[in-house]
XYZ file of C-alpha atoms in Angstrom:
570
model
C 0.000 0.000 0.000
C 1.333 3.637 -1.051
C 0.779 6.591 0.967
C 0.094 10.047 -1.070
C -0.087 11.949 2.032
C -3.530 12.914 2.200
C -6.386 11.447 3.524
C -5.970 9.067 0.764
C -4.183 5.655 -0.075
C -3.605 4.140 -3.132
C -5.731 1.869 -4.063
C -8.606 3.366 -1.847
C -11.223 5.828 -1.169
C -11.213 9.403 -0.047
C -11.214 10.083 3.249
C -14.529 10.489 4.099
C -15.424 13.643 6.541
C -17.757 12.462 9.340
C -19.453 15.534 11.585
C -17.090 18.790 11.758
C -17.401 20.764 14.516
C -14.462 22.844 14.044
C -11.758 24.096 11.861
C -9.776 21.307 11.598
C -12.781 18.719 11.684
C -11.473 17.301 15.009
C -14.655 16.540 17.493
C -14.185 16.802 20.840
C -11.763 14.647 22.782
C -9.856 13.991 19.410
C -6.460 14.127 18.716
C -5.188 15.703 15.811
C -3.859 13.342 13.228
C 0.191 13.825 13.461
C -0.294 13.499 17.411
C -2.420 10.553 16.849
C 0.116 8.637 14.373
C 2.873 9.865 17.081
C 1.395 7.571 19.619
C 1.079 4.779 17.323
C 4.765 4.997 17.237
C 5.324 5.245 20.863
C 3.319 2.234 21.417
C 5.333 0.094 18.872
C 8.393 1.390 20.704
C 6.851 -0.136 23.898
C 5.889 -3.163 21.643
C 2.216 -2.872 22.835
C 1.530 -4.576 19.571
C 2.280 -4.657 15.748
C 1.612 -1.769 13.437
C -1.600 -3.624 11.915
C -3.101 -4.297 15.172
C -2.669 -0.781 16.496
C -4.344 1.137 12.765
C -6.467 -1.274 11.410
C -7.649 -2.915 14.567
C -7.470 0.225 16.724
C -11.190 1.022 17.808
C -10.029 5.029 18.714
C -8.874 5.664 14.843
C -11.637 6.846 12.960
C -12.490 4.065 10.095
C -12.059 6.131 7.304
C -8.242 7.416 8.295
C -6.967 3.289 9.610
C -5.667 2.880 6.649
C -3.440 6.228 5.669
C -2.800 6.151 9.302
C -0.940 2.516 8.441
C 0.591 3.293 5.715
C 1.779 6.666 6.931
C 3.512 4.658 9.858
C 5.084 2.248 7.182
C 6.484 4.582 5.066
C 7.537 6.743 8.112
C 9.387 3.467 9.587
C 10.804 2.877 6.423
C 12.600 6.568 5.781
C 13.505 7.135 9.557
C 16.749 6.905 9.281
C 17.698 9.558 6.682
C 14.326 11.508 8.283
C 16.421 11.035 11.755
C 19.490 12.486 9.815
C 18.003 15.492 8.470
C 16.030 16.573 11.403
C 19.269 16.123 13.430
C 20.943 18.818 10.957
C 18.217 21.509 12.151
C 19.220 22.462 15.321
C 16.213 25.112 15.523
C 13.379 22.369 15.318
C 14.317 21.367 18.703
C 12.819 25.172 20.138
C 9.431 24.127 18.231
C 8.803 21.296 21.091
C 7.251 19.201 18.318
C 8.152 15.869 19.613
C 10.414 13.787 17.594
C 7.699 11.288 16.581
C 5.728 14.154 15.521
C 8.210 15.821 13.645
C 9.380 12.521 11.903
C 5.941 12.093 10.552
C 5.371 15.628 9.410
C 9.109 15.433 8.067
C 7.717 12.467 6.002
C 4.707 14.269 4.480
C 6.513 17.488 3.962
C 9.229 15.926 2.580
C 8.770 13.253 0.506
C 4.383 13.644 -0.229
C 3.738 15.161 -3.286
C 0.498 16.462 -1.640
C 2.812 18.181 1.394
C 1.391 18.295 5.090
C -2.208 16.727 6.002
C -4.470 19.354 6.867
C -7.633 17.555 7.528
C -7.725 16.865 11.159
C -4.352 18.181 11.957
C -3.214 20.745 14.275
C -2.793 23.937 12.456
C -0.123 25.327 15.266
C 2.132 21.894 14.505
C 1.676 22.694 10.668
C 2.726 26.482 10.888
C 5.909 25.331 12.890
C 7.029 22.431 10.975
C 6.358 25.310 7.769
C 9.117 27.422 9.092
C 12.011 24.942 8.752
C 10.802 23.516 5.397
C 13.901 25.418 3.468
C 16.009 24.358 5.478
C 15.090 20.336 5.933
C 14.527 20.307 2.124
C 18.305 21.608 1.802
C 19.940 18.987 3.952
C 17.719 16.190 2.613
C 18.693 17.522 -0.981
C 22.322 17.621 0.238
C 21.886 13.662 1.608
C 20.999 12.934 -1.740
C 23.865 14.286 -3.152
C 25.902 12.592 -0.708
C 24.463 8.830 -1.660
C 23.827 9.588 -5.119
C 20.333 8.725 -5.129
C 18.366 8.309 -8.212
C 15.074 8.522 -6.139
C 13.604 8.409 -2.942
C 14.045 4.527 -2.531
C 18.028 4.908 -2.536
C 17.545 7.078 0.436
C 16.619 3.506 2.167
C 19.116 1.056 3.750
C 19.177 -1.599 1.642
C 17.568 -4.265 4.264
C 14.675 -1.733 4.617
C 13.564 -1.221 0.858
C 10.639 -3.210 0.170
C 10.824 -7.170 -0.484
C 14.156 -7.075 0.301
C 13.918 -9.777 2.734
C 13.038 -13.435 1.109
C 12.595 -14.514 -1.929
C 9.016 -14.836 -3.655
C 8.203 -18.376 -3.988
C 5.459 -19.461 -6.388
C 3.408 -23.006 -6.366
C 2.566 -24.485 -9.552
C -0.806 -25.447 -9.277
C -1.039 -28.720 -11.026
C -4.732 -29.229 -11.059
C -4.500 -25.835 -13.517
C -1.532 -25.852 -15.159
C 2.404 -28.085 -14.891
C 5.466 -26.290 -14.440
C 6.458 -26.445 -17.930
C 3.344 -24.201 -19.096
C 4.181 -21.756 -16.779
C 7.951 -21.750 -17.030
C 7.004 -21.236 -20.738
C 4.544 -18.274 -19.889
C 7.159 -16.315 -17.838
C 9.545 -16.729 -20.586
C 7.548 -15.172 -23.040
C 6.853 -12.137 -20.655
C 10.769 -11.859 -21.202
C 12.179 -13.311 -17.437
C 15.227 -14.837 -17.289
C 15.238 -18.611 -16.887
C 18.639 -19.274 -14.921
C 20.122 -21.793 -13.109
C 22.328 -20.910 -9.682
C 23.786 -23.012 -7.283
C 22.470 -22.852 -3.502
C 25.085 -20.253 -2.855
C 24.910 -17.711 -5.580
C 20.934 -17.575 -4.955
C 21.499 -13.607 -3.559
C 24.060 -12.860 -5.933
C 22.138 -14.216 -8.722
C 18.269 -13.087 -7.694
C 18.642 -9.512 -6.827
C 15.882 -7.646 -5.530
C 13.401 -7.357 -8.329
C 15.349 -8.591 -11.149
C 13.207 -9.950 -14.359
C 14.735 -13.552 -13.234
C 13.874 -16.643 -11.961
C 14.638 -20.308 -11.179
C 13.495 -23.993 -10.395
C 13.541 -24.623 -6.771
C 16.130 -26.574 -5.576
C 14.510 -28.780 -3.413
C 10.743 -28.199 -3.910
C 9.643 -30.047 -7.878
C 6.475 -27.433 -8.164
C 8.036 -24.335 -6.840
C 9.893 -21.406 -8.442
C 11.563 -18.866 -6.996
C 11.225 -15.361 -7.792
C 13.960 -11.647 -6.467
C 12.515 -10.529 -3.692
C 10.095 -7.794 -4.344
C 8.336 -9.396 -7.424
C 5.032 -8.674 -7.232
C 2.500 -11.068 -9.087
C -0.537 -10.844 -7.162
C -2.308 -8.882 -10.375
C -0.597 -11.862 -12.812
C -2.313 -13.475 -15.211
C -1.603 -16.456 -13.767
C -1.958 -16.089 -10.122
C -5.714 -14.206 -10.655
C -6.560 -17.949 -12.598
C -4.951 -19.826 -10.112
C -2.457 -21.476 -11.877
C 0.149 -20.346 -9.474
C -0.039 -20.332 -5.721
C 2.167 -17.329 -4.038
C 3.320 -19.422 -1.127
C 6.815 -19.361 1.243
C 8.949 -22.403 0.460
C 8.537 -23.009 3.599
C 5.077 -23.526 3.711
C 4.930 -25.663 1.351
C 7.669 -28.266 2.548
C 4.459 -30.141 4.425
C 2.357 -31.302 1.626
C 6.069 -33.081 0.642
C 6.920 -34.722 3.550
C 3.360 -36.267 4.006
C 3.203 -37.468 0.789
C -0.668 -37.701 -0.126
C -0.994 -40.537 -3.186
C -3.875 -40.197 -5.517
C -6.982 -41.681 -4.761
C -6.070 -41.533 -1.190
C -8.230 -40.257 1.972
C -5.765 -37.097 4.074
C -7.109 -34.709 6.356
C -5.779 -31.747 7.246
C -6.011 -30.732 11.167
C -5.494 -27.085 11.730
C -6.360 -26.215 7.712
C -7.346 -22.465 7.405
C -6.698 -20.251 5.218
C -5.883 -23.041 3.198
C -2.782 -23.124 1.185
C -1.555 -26.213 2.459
C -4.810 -28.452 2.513
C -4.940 -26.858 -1.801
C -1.288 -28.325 -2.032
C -1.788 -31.408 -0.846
C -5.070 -31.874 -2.909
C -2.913 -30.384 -5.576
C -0.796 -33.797 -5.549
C -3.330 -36.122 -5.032
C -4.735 -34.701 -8.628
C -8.125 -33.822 -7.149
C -8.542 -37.868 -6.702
C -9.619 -38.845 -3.369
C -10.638 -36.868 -0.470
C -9.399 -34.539 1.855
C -10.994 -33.448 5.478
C -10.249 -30.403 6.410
C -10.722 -28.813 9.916
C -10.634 -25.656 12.013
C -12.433 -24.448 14.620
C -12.956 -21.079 13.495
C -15.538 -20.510 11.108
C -14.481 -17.544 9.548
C -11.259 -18.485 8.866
C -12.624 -21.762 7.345
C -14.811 -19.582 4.989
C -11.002 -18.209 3.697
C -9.836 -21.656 3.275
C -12.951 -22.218 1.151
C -12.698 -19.440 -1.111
C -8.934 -20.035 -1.603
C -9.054 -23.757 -2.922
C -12.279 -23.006 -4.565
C -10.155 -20.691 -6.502
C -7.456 -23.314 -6.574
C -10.138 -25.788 -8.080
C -10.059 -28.489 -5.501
C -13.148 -30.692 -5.873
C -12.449 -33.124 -2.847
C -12.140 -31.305 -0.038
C -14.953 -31.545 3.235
C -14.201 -28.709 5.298
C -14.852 -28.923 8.561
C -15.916 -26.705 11.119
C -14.462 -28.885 14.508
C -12.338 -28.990 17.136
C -9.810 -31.832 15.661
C -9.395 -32.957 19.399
C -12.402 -33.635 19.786
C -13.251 -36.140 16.979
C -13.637 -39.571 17.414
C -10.600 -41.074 15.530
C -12.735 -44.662 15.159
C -15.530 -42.733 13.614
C -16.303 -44.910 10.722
C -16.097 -41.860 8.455
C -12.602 -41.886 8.983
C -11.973 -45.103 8.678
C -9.924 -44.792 5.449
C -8.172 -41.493 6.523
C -4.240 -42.601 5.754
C -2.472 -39.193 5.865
C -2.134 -36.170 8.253
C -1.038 -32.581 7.455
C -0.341 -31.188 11.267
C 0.214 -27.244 11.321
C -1.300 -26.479 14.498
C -1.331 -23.021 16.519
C 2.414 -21.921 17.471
C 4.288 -18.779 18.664
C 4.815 -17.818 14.950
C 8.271 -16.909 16.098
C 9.926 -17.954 12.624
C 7.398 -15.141 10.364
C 9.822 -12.861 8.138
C 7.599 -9.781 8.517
C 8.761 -6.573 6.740
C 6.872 -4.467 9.428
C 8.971 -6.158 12.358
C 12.095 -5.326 10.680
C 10.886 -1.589 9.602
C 9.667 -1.452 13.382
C 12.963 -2.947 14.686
C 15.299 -0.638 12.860
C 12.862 2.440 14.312
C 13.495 1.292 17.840
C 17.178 0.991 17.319
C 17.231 4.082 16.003
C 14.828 5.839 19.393
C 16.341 4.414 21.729
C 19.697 2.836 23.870
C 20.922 -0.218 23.042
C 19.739 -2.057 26.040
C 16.613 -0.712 25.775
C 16.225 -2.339 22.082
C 16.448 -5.863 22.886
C 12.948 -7.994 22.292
C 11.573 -8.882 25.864
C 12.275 -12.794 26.459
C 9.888 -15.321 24.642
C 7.514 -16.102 27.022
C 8.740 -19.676 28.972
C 5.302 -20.823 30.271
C 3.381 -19.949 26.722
C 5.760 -21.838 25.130
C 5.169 -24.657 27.374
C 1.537 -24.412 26.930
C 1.781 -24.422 23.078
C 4.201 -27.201 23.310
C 1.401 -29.298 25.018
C -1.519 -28.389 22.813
C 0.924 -29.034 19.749
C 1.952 -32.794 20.956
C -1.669 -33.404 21.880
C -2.603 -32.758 18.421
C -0.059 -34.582 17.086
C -0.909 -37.695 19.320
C -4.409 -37.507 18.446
C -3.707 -37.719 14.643
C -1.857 -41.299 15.877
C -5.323 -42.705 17.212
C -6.631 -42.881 13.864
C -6.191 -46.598 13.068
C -5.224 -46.214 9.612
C -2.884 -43.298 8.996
C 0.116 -44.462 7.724
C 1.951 -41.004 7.267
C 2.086 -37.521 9.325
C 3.733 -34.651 8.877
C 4.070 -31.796 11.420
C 5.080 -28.389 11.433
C 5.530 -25.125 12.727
C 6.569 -21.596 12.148
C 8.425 -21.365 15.138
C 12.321 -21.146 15.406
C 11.779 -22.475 18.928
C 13.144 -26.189 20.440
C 10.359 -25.975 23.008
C 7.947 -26.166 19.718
C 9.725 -28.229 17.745
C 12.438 -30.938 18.362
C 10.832 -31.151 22.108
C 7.346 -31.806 20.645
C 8.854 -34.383 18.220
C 10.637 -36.425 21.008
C 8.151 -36.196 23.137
C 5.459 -37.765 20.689
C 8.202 -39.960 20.220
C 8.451 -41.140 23.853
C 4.567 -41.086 24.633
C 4.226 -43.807 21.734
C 5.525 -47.194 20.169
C 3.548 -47.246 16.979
C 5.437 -44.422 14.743
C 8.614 -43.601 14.205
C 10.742 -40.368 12.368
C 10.413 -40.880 8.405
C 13.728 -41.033 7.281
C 16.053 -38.264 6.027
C 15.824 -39.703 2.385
C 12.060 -39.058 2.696
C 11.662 -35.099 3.982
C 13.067 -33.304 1.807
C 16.889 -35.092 1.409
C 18.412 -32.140 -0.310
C 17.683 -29.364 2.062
C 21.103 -29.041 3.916
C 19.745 -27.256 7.506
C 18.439 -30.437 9.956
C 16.795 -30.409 13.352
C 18.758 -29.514 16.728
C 20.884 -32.407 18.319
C 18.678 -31.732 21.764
C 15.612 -31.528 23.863
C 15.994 -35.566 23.556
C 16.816 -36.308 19.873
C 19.512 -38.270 18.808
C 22.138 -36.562 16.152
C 20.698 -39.458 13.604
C 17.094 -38.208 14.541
C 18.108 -34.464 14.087
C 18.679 -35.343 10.620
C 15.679 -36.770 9.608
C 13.643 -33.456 10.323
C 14.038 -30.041 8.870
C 14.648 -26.786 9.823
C 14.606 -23.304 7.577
C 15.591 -19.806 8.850
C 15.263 -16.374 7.490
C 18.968 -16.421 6.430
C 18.075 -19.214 3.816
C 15.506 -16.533 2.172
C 12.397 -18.906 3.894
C 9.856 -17.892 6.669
C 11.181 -19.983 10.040
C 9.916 -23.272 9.713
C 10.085 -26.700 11.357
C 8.929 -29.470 9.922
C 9.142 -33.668 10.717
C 7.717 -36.973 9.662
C 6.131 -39.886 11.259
C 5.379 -43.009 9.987
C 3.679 -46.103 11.020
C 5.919 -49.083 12.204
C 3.215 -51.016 13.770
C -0.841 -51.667 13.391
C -3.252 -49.660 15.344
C -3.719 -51.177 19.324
C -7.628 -50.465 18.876
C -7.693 -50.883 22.712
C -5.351 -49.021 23.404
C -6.864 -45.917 21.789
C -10.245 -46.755 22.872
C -8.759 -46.317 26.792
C -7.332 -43.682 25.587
C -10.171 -41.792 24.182
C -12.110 -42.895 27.564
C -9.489 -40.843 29.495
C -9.611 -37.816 27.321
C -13.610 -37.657 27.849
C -13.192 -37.122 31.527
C -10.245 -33.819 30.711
C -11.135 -30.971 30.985
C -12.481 -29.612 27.615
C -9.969 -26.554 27.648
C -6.715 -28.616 27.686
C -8.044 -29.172 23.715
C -8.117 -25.478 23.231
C -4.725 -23.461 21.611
C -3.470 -21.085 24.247
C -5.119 -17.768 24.026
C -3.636 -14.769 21.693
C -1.603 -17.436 19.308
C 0.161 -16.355 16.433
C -1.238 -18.055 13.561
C 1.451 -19.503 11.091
C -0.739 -18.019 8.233
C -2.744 -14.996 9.237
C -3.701 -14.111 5.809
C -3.498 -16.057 2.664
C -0.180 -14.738 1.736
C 1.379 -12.638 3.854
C 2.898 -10.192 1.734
C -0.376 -9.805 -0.234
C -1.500 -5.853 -0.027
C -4.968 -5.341 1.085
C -7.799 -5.265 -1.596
C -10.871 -7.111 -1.482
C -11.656 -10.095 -3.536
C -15.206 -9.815 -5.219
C -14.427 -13.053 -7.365
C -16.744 -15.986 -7.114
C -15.780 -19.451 -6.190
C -15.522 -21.776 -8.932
C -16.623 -24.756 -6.987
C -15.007 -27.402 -4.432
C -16.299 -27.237 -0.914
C -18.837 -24.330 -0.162
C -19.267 -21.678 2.504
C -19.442 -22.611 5.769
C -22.989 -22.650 7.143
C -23.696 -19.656 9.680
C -25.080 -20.616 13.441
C -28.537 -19.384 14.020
C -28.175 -16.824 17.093
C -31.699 -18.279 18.185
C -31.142 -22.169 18.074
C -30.841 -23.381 21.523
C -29.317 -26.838 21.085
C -25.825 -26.310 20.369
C -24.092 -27.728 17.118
C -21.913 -30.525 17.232
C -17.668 -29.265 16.883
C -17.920 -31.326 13.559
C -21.091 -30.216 11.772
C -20.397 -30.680 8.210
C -19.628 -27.785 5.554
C -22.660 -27.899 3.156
C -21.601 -30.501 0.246
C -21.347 -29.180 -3.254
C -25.051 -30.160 -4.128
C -26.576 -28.333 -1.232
C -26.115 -24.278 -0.824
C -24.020 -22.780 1.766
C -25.149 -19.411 2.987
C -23.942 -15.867 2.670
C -20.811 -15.275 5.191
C -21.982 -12.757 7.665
C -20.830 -9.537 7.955
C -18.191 -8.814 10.652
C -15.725 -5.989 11.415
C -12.769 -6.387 9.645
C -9.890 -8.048 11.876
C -6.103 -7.869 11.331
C -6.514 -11.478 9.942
C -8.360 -10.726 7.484
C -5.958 -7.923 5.877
């Protein structure tokens, strides 16, 4: 999203006006835009939350300004350190009492807006004294320039804040709409670069936003893109022939190993983009379940693989804890996608590192630091995660199970594996030669893992140009103990029902179906697969069952409510 400086962003709507009562069209008890935006700021200094959370899903920021409030903040974030440089240079602004979070968001609009300082709902006083150093601000940015021999604004920018220039930009192949070699041919024509780099010239080779790209390395229906490319308005994305997913992400659907024909289910599925890949293998033969417990979210899941053309997925609204794993409807289940709720410690988010460089930049040294990972949340998730991972084992006839997480931490990851390990006798780790043998970064040598077990799981890191990501295999060594898991299933009936809940305030591993996506809503109808998810009746008394069953595609699933929009969503 670009910010023009006015009550305006690209790709939206006017600011809309809303009841002036005075000059500036502030009503009583507001606070004047800059001043408003300035504690934004302050709050992401105190890390009080990230910059979508505290725009868009601030309640005290009128709805029509959330959005140039956010991307105000972004691009602020972004230029702060030449901003920080040229404010520095102006000794006199420091008589004007601004505040430095004040003036480095008027600095922005006055400096680098073509439409100058905001005037709607701004304080006129902070306008007419940021207005009296404008000269001289515009002469020492203008002499910066010089200095660094910028070509445009975005040269101003450290290199590791410029936009994309984090990861690469992986792309799917969708095989159910196209095969690699149709869309390898496609990009040709559009005049990119087919090229070939080993593992270690990747950065040298796929500069940000270079017209190249390449076959993944390690991944046979993924391509990787410079960082920056930007294909959500391609041809091919808008059709669904290509899936804009991290590597990462996509490393599950390969380690499980779905065959055609086969019955998978996939237990924490929304928004979506795994449960599409791994119907994407089986060739849209077979079936897939797919759960979640949230409703809306499962709505997203169904709009994405409609879009993706999956035609055998049964999505779920349920609690996967809480289904009966001898349920006769399962009976031929035989695979497991496991991606349950984690700490999301592993996300490569552009706004962290904006955010990050901002603080570094506000503050002492020892003041910067992230506060410690919380020990006991990590515990908690730990526990929910090998529960779920457990209860995927009780199904008699799964054969394979993959699990993974976005998190970067043991306590999530290598702990959860050997503890699953230790609680049971009838899987074991799938080999190294069967998740993903080429990828060079293995599992931890600790929290109970043996160094030959370390190497049969996988780890990625934002230094290999992925998302954080853990993921291992399990396979069955043994036939299902039916009675065992039937005492089993006896003793989880008398838990308590919240030990099958996800910890409170989790960071979902995919928020949003792609998390560099820019906001803009999608009017496009489904093209068919699994339909919307049925909306509860407000009067019905009787509770629904966890597992009520998404509409089939014969019967027609109602309208999505209406809801206020959640950082989620965006």
């Amino acid at each position: 999203m670009s910010y023009n400086g006015r009550g305006k962003t690209h790709g939206g709507k006017p600011a809309r006006s809303g009841g002036q009562v005075s000059r500036t069209g502030l009503k009583e008890g507001e606070l004047p835009f800059y001043k408003q935006a300035a504690n934004i700021l302050a709050r992401l200094e105190r890390r009080e939350g990230s910059i979508k959370n505290l725009t868009i899903g601030n309640d005290d920021i009128k709805d029509e300004d959330k959005r140039t409030i956010y991307a105000l903040i972004c691009q602020t974030l972004k230029f702060a350190p030449v901003l920080t440089r040229v404010l520095d240079a102006n000794k006199v602004m420091k008589k004007e009492k601004l505040g430095r979070r004040a003036e480095l968001l008027m600095a922005n609009d006055m400096l680098l807006s073509s439409q100058g300082l905001r005037r709607k709902d701004a304080d006129p006083k902070m306008n007419k004294a940021m207005s009296r150093h404008e000269s001289s601000l515009k002469r020492e940015l203008n002499r910066i320039r010089q200095e660094v021999r910028a070509r445009n604004d975005e040269d101003l920018v450290p290199l590791h804040l410029r936009d994309g220039a984090s990861t690469f930009r992986y792309v799917r192949v969708n095989n159910l709409v196209s095969n690699m070699d149709k869309v390898l041919e496609h990009f040709y024509k559009e005049g990119y670069e087919i090229v070939t780099p080993s593992r270690d010239e990747l950065h040298d080779v796929l500069q940000v936003r270079a017209r190249k790209l390449m076959r993944d390395l390690d991944l046979d229906d993924v391509l990787v893109f410079p960082p920056g490319t930007d294909l959500h308005a391609h041809r091919l994305f808008v059709t669904g022939a290509i899936i804009l997913q991290d590597k990462a992400s996509c490393m599950p659907a390969h380690v499980v190993q779905p065959t055609r024909g086969s019955t998978a289910l996939d237990a924490c599925a929304a928004p979506g983009n795994k449960t599409s890949h791994m119907v994407s293998m089986m060739g849209n033969e077979g079936k897939v379940f797919a759960f979640d417990m949230d409703r809306f979210r499962l709505n997203t899941l169904v709009k994405l693989t409609d879009k993706a053309q999956c035609k055998i997925i049964e999505a779920k609204c349920a609690n996967f804890l809480e289904l009966d794993p001898l349920d006769p409807e399962y009976a031929s289940v035989e695979f497991a996608l496991l991606d349950p709720s984690c700490s999301g410690s592993g996300i490569v988010n552009r706004m962290d590192v904006l955010v990050d460089s901002y603080i570094a930049l506000s503050q002492d040294a020892d003041q910067v630091a992230k506060p410690e990972t919380d020990k006991a949340r990590l515990a908690s998730l730990a526990e929910f995660q090998t529960s779920i991972v457990l209860h995927a084992m009780r199904f008699p006839n799964i054969k394979r199970i993959s699990y993974s997480t976005c998190s970067v931490h043991e306590e999530e990851n290598e702990a959860v594996v050997a503890r699953v390990l230790a609680a049971q006798s009838e899987f074991a780790l799938a080999p190294r030669d069967q998740v993903i043998p080429s990828w060079p970064r293995r599992g931890l040598e600790s929290s109970g893992l043996t160094e030959e077990q370390a190497a049969c799981v996988v780890r990625t890191l934002p230094e290999d140009g992925t998302n954080g990501f853990f993921v291992a295999g399990f396979v069955r060594q043994t036939p299902a103990d039916l009675n065992r898991i039937r005492e089993e299933l006896r003793a989880l009936a008398n838990t308590d029902k919240s030990a099958m809940l996800p910890p409170k305030d989790d960071a979902e591993a995919e928020a949003a179906p792609d998390m560099d996506a820019p906001y803009r809503g999608n009017k496009r109808k489904a093209a068919g697969g699994a339909k919307p998810v049925k909306k509860e009746k407000k009067h019905d008394k009787k509770p629904k069952p966890a597992s009520a069953v998404v509409p089939s595609t014969k019967s027609k699933g109602k309208k999505r409510p209406k809801r206020k929009e959640s950082v989620a969503d965006s």
